[in-house]
Short mmCIF file of C-alpha atoms and ligand atoms in Angstrom, two decimals:
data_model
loop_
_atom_site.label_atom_id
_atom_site.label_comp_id
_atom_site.label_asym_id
_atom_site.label_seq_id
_atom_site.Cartn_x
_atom_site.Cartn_y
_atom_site.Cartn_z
CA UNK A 1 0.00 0.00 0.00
CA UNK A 2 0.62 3.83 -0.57
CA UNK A 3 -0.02 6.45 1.65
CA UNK A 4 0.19 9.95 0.27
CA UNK A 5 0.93 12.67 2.95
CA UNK A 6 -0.92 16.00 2.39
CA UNK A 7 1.34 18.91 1.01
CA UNK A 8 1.42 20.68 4.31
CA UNK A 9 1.64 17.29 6.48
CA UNK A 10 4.42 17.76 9.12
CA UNK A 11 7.25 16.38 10.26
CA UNK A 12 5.30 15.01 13.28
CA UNK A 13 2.25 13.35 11.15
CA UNK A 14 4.78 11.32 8.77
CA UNK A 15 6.42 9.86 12.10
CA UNK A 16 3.20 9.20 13.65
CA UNK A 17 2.20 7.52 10.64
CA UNK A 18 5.52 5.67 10.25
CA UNK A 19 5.47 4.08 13.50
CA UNK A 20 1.60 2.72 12.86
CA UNK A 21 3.03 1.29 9.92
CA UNK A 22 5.42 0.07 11.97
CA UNK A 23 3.19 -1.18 14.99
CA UNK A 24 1.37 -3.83 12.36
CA UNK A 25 4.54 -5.06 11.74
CA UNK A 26 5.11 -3.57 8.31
CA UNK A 27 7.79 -1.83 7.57
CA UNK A 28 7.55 1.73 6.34
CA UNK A 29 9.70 3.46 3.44
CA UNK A 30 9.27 6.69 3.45
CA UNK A 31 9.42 8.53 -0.17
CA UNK A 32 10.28 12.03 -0.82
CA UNK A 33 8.51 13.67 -4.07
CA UNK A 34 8.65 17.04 -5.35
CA UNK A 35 4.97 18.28 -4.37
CA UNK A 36 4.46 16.13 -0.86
CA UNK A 37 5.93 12.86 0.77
CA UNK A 38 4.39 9.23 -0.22
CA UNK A 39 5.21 6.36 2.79
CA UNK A 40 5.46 3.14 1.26
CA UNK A 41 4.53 -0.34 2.74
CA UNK A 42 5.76 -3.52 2.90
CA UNK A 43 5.92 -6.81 4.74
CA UNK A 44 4.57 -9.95 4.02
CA UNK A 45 1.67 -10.31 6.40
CA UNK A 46 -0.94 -9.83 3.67
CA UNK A 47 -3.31 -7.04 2.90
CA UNK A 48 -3.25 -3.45 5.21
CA UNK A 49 -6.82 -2.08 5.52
CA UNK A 50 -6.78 1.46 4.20
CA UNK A 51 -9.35 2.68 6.20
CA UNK A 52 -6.66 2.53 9.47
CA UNK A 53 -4.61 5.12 7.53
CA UNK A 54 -7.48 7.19 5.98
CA UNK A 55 -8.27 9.21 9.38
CA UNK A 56 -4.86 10.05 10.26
CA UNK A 57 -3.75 13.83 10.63
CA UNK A 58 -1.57 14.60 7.24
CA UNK A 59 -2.93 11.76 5.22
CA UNK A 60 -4.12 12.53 1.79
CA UNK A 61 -5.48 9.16 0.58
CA UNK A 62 -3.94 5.33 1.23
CA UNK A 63 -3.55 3.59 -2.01
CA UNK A 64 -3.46 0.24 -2.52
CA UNK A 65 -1.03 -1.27 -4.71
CA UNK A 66 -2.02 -4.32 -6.18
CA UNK A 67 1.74 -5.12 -8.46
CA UNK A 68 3.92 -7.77 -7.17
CA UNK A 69 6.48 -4.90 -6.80
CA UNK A 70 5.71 -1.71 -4.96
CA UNK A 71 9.27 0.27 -4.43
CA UNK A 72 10.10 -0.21 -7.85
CA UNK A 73 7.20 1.18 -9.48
CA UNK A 74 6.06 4.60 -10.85
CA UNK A 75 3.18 4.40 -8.68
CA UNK A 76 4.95 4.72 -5.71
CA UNK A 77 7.42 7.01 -7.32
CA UNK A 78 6.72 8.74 -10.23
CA UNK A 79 9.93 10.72 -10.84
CA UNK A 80 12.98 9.55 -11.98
CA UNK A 81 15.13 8.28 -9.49
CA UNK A 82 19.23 9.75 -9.68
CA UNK A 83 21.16 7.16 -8.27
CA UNK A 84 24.52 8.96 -7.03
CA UNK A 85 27.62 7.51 -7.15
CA UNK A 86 30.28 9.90 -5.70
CA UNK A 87 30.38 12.92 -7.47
CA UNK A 88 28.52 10.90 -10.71
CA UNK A 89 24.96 9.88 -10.89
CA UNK A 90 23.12 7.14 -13.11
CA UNK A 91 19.58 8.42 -14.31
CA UNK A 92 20.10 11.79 -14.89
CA UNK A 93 19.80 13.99 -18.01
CA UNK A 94 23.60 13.12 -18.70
CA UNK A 95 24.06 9.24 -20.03
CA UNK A 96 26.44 7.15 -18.04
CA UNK A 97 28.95 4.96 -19.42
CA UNK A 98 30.05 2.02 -18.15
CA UNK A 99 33.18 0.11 -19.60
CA UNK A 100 36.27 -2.08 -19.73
CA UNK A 101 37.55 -5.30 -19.49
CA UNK A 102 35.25 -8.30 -18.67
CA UNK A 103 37.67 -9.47 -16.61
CA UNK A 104 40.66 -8.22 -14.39
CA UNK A 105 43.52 -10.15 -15.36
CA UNK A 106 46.37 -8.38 -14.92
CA UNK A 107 47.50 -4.82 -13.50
CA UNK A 108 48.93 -3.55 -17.17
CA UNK A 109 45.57 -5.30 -18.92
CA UNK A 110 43.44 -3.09 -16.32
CA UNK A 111 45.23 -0.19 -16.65
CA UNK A 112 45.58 0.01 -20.44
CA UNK A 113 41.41 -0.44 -20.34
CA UNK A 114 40.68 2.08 -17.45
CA UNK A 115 42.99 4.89 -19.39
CA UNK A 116 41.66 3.99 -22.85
CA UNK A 117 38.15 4.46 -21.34
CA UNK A 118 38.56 7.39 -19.84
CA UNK A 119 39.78 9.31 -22.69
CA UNK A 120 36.77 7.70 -24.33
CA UNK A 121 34.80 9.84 -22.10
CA UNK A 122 33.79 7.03 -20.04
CA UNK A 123 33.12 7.83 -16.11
CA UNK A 124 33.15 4.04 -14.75
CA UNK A 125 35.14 1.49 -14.79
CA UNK A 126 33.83 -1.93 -15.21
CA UNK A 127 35.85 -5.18 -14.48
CA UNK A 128 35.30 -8.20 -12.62
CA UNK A 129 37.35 -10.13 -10.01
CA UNK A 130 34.71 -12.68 -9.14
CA UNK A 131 33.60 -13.95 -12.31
CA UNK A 132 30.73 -16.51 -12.19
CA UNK A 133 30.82 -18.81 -15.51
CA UNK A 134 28.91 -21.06 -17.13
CA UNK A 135 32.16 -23.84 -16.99
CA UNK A 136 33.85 -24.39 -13.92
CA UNK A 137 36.98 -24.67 -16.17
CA UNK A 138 36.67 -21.18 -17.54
CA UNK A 139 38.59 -18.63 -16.13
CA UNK A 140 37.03 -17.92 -12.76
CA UNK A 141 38.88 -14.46 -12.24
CA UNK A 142 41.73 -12.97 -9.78
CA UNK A 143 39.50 -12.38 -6.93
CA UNK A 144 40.83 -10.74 -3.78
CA UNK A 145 43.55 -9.88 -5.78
CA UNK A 146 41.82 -8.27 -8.54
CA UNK A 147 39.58 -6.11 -6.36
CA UNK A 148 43.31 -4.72 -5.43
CA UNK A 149 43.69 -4.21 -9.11
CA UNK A 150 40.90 -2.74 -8.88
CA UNK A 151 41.06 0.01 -5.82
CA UNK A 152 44.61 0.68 -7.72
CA UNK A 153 43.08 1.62 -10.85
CA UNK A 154 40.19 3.85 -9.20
CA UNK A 155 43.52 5.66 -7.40
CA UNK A 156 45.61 6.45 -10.39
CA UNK A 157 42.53 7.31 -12.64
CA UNK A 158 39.77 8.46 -10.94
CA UNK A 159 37.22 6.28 -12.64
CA UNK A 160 34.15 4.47 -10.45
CA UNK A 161 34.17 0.92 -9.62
CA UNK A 162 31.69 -0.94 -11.03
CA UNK A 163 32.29 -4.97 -10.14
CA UNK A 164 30.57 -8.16 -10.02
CA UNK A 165 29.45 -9.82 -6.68
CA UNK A 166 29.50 -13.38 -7.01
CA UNK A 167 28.04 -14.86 -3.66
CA UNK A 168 26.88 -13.87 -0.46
CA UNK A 169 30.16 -14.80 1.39
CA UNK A 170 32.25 -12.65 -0.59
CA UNK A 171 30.32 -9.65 -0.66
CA UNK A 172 31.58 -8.10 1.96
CA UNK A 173 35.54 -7.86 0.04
CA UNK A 174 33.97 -6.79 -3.35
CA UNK A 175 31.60 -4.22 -1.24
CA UNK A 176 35.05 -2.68 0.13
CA UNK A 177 36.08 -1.71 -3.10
CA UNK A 178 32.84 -1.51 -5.88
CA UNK A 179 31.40 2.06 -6.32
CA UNK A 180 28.56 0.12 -7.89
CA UNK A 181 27.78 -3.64 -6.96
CA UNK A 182 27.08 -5.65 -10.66
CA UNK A 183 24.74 -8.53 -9.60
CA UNK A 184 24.91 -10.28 -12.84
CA UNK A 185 22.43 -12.27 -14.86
CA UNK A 186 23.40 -15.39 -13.37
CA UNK A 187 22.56 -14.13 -9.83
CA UNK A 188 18.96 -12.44 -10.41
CA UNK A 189 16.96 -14.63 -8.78
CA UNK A 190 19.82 -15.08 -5.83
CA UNK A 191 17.46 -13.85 -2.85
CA UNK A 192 19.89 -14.28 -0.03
CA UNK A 193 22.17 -12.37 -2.27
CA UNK A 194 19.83 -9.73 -3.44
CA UNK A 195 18.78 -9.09 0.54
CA UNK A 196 22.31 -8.89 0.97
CA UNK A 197 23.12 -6.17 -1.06
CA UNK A 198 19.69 -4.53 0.10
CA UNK A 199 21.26 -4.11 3.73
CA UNK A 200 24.20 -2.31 2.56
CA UNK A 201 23.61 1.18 0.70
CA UNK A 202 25.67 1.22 -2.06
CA UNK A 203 24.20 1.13 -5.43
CA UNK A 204 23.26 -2.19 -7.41
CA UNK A 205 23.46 -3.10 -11.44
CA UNK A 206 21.34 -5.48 -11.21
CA UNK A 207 21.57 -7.51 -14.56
CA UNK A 208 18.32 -9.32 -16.41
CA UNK A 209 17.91 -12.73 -16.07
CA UNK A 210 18.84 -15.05 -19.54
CA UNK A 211 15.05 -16.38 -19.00
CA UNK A 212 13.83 -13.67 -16.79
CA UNK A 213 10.44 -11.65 -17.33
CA UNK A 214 10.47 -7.88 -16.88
CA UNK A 215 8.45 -8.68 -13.86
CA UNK A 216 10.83 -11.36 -12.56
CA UNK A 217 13.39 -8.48 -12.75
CA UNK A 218 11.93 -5.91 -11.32
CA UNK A 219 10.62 -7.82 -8.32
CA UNK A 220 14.43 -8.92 -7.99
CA UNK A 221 15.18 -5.04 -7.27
CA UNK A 222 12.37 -5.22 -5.33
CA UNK A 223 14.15 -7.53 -2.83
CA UNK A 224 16.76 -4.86 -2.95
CA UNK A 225 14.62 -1.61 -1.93
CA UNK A 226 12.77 -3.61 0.56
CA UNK A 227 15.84 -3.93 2.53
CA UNK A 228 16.32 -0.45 2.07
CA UNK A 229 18.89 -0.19 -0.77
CA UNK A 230 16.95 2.38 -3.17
CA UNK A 231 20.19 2.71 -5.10
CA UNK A 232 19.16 -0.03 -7.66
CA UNK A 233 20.19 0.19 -11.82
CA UNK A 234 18.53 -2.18 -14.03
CA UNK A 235 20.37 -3.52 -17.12
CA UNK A 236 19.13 -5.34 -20.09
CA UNK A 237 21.82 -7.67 -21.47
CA UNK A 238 19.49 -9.66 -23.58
CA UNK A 239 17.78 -12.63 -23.27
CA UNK A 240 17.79 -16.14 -24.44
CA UNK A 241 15.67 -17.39 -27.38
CA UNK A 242 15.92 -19.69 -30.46
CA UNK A 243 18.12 -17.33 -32.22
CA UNK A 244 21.51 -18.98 -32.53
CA UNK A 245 23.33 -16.31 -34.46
CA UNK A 246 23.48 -13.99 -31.78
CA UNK A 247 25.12 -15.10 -28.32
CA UNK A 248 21.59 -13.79 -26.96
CA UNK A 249 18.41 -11.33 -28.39
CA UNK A 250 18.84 -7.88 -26.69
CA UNK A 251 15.48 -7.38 -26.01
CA UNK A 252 15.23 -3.36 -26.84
CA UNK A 253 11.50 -3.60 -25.99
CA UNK A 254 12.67 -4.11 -22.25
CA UNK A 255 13.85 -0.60 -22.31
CA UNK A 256 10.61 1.59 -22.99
CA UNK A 257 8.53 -0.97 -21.36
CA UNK A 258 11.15 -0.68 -17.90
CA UNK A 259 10.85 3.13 -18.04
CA UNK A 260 7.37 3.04 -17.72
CA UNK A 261 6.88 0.81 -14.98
CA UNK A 262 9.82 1.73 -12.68
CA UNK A 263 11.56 4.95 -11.69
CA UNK A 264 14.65 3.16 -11.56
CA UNK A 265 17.45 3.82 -14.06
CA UNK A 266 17.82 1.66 -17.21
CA UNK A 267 20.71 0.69 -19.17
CA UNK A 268 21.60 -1.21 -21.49
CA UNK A 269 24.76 -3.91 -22.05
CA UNK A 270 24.97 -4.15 -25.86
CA UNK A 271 28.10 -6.38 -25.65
CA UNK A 272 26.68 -9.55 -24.12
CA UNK A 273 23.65 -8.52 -25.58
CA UNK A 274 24.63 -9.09 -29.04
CA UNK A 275 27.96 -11.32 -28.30
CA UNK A 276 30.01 -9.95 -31.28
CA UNK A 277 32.38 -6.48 -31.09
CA UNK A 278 31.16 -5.39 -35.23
CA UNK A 279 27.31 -5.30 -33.40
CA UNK A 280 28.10 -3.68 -30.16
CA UNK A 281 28.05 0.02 -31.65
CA UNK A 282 24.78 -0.35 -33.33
CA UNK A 283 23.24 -2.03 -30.45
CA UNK A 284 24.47 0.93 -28.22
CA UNK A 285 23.25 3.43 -30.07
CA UNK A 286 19.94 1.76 -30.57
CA UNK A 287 19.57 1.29 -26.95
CA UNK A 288 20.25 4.73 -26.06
CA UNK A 289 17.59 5.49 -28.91
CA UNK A 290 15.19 3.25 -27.32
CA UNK A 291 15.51 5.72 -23.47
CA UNK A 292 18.19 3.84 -21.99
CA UNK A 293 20.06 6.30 -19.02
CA UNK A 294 23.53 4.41 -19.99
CA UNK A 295 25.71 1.67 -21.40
CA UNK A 296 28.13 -0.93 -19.84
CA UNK A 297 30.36 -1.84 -22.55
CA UNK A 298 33.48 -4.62 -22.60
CA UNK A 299 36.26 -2.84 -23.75
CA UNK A 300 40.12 -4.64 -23.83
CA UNK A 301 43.58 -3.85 -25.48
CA UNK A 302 43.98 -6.52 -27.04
CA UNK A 303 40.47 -8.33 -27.62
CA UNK A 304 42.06 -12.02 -29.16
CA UNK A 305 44.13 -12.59 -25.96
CA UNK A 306 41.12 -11.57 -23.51
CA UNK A 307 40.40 -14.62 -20.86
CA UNK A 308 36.73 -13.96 -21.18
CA UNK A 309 34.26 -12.22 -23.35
CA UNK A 310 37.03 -11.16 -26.03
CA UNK A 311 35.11 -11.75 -29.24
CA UNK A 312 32.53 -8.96 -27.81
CA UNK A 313 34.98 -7.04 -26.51
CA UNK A 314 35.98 -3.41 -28.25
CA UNK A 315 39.06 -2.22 -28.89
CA UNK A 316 40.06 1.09 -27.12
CA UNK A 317 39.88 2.87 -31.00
CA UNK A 318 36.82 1.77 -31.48
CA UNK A 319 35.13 2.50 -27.83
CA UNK A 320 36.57 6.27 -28.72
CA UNK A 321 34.42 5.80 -32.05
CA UNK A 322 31.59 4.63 -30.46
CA UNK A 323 31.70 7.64 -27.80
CA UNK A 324 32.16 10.21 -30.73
CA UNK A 325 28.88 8.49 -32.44
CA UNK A 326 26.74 8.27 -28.93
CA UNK A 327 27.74 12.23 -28.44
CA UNK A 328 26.45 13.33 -31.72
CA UNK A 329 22.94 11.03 -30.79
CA UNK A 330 22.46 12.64 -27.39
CA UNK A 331 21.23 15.84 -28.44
CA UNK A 332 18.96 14.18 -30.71
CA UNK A 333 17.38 12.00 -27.56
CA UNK A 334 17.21 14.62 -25.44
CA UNK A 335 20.34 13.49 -23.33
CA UNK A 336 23.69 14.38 -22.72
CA UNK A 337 27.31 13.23 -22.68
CA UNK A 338 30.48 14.21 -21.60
CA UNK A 339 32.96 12.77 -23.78
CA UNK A 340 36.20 15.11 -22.38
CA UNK A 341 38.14 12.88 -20.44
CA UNK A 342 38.16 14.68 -16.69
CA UNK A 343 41.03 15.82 -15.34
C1 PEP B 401 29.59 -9.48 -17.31
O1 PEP B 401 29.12 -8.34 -17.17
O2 PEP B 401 30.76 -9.72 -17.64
C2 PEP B 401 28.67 -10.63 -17.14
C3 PEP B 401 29.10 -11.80 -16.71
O3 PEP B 401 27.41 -10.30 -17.47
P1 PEP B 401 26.05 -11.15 -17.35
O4 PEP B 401 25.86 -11.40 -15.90
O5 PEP B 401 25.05 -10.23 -17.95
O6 PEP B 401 26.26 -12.41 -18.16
MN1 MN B 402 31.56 -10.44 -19.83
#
């Protein structure tokens, strides 16, 4: 359920009606808006009668909400919501870009990617340490020692952390060094994972599914929010289907559909989506088309030599060309994009 506060409720008549919430054994989330407050509800002890909120000094209307998701949706929330990260933020005007290796390998591999991408114009750095594959016998990443990589990289070049948390017992280490936590496709539906990373407050990619609904992922991020982590990101990375000549579909439609459900920021990973490097540019650009807030795209120096994700990976040349195309689109989407490399 919704409550919406009157404009004029006070301080004291959102606390009052916080700690009913509370007293049922729900638990409340309050929600600033531009024009008044909204308290959201949650718990799962079944339905709250609206009538107990109804009478209460400072309440407008309760509302229910009948969605499988509540903090997620537009209903609860209908402005955009900024995630900040630092000094950045995801979901603004200005599109965020996301991108580097798949993998942290080596110090002079990470390096090379985080100062190629940031004279691309890029603002985050993406790279993961835990890496959780399909084959045990694929490269399974540096770990510990790559989130050092890692927290070196973010020194010397400024660039956010954005890196993949494989499990619940390592998310502690990764959460000591990611700006932003990647939860990746393989993890969606990881609950004790997801209510993990809800209990800490630093923002969430959370990756789509291979078989998962746009429901199924936005009740994931539910699990997040309910725990108090609003700092979620959705990503569509594409899906699986029976199309074989693509690693998976990139399901575009998710993007539009996502932005009119949720408040949540949107972006879009054209690199798995697609699986090839040639398609990656064209599926950026048509995801920003399509309203996406950013990109996370694999970027490595030298693509044939990657240990994971190197056919899909971009060159440092051609991330820069992709950056130059995506900054003469902005303007044309109403976005923005900072493609000067900050000092
Ligand atoms: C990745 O970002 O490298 C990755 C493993 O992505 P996904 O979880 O979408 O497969
Ligand atoms: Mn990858």
């Amino acid at each position: 359920m919704l409550i919406l506060m009157k404009r004029d409720a006070g301080r004291e008549d959102i606390l009052r009606v916080k700690d009913k919430v509370s007293g049922l054994g729900y638990v409340p989330h309050e929600i600033p808006g531009a024009q008044r407050v909204a308290i959201g509800i949650t718990g799962n002890r079944g339905k709250v009668d609206p009538e107990l909120f109804n009478t209460m000094p400072g309440v407008e209307e309760a509302i229910p909400v009948t969605k499988p998701y509540k903090l997620v949706g537009r209903d609860m929330k209908p402005e955009n919501s900024r995630i900040e990260v630092g000094d950045e933020v995801i979901g603004g005007r200005e599109l965020a870009v996301i991108a580097g290796p798949c993998s942290v390998e080596n110090w002079n591999q990470l390096i090379t990617s985080a100062r190629a991408v940031k004279e691309g114009g890029a603002r985050f750095l993406r790279g993961g340490a835990f890496k959780p594959r399909s084959s045990p016998y694929s490269f399974q990443g540096m770990k510990e020692e790559g989130l050092v990589l890692l927290r070196e990289a973010r020194a010397e070049t400024g660039l956010k952390i954005v890196t993949e948390v494989k499990d619940v017992l390592t998310l502690s280490a990764v959460a000591e060094v990611a700006d932003v936590l990647q939860i990746g496709a393989r993890n969606m539906s990881n609950f004790s994972l997801l209510e993990a990373a809800g209990d800490l407050r630093i923002p969430v990619l959370l990756k789509r599914g291979i078989s998962a609904t746009i429901e199924e992922l936005l009740m994931a991020a539910e699990y997040i929010l309910a725990r108090g982590n609003y700092n979620v990101i959705l990503c569509e990375r594409g899906i699986r289907t029976f199309e074989t000549a693509t690693r998976n579909t990139l399901d575009l439609n998710a993007v539009p559909v996502l932005k009119k459900l949720t408040h949540l920021p949107v972006i879009v990973d054209p690199s798995h989506g697609i699986g090839m490097w040639d398609g990656v540019t064209a599926m950026a650009l048509a995801g920003v088309a399509a309203g996406a807030d950013g990109l996370m795209i694999e970027v490595h120096p030298d693509p044939a030599n990657a240990l994971s994700d190197g056919y899909q990976s971009l060159k440092p040349e051609r991330f820069k060309e992709l950056m130059e195309k995506l900054g003469r689109l902005a303007p044309v989407v109403e976005r923005t994009l900072r493609t000067e490399a900050r000092i």
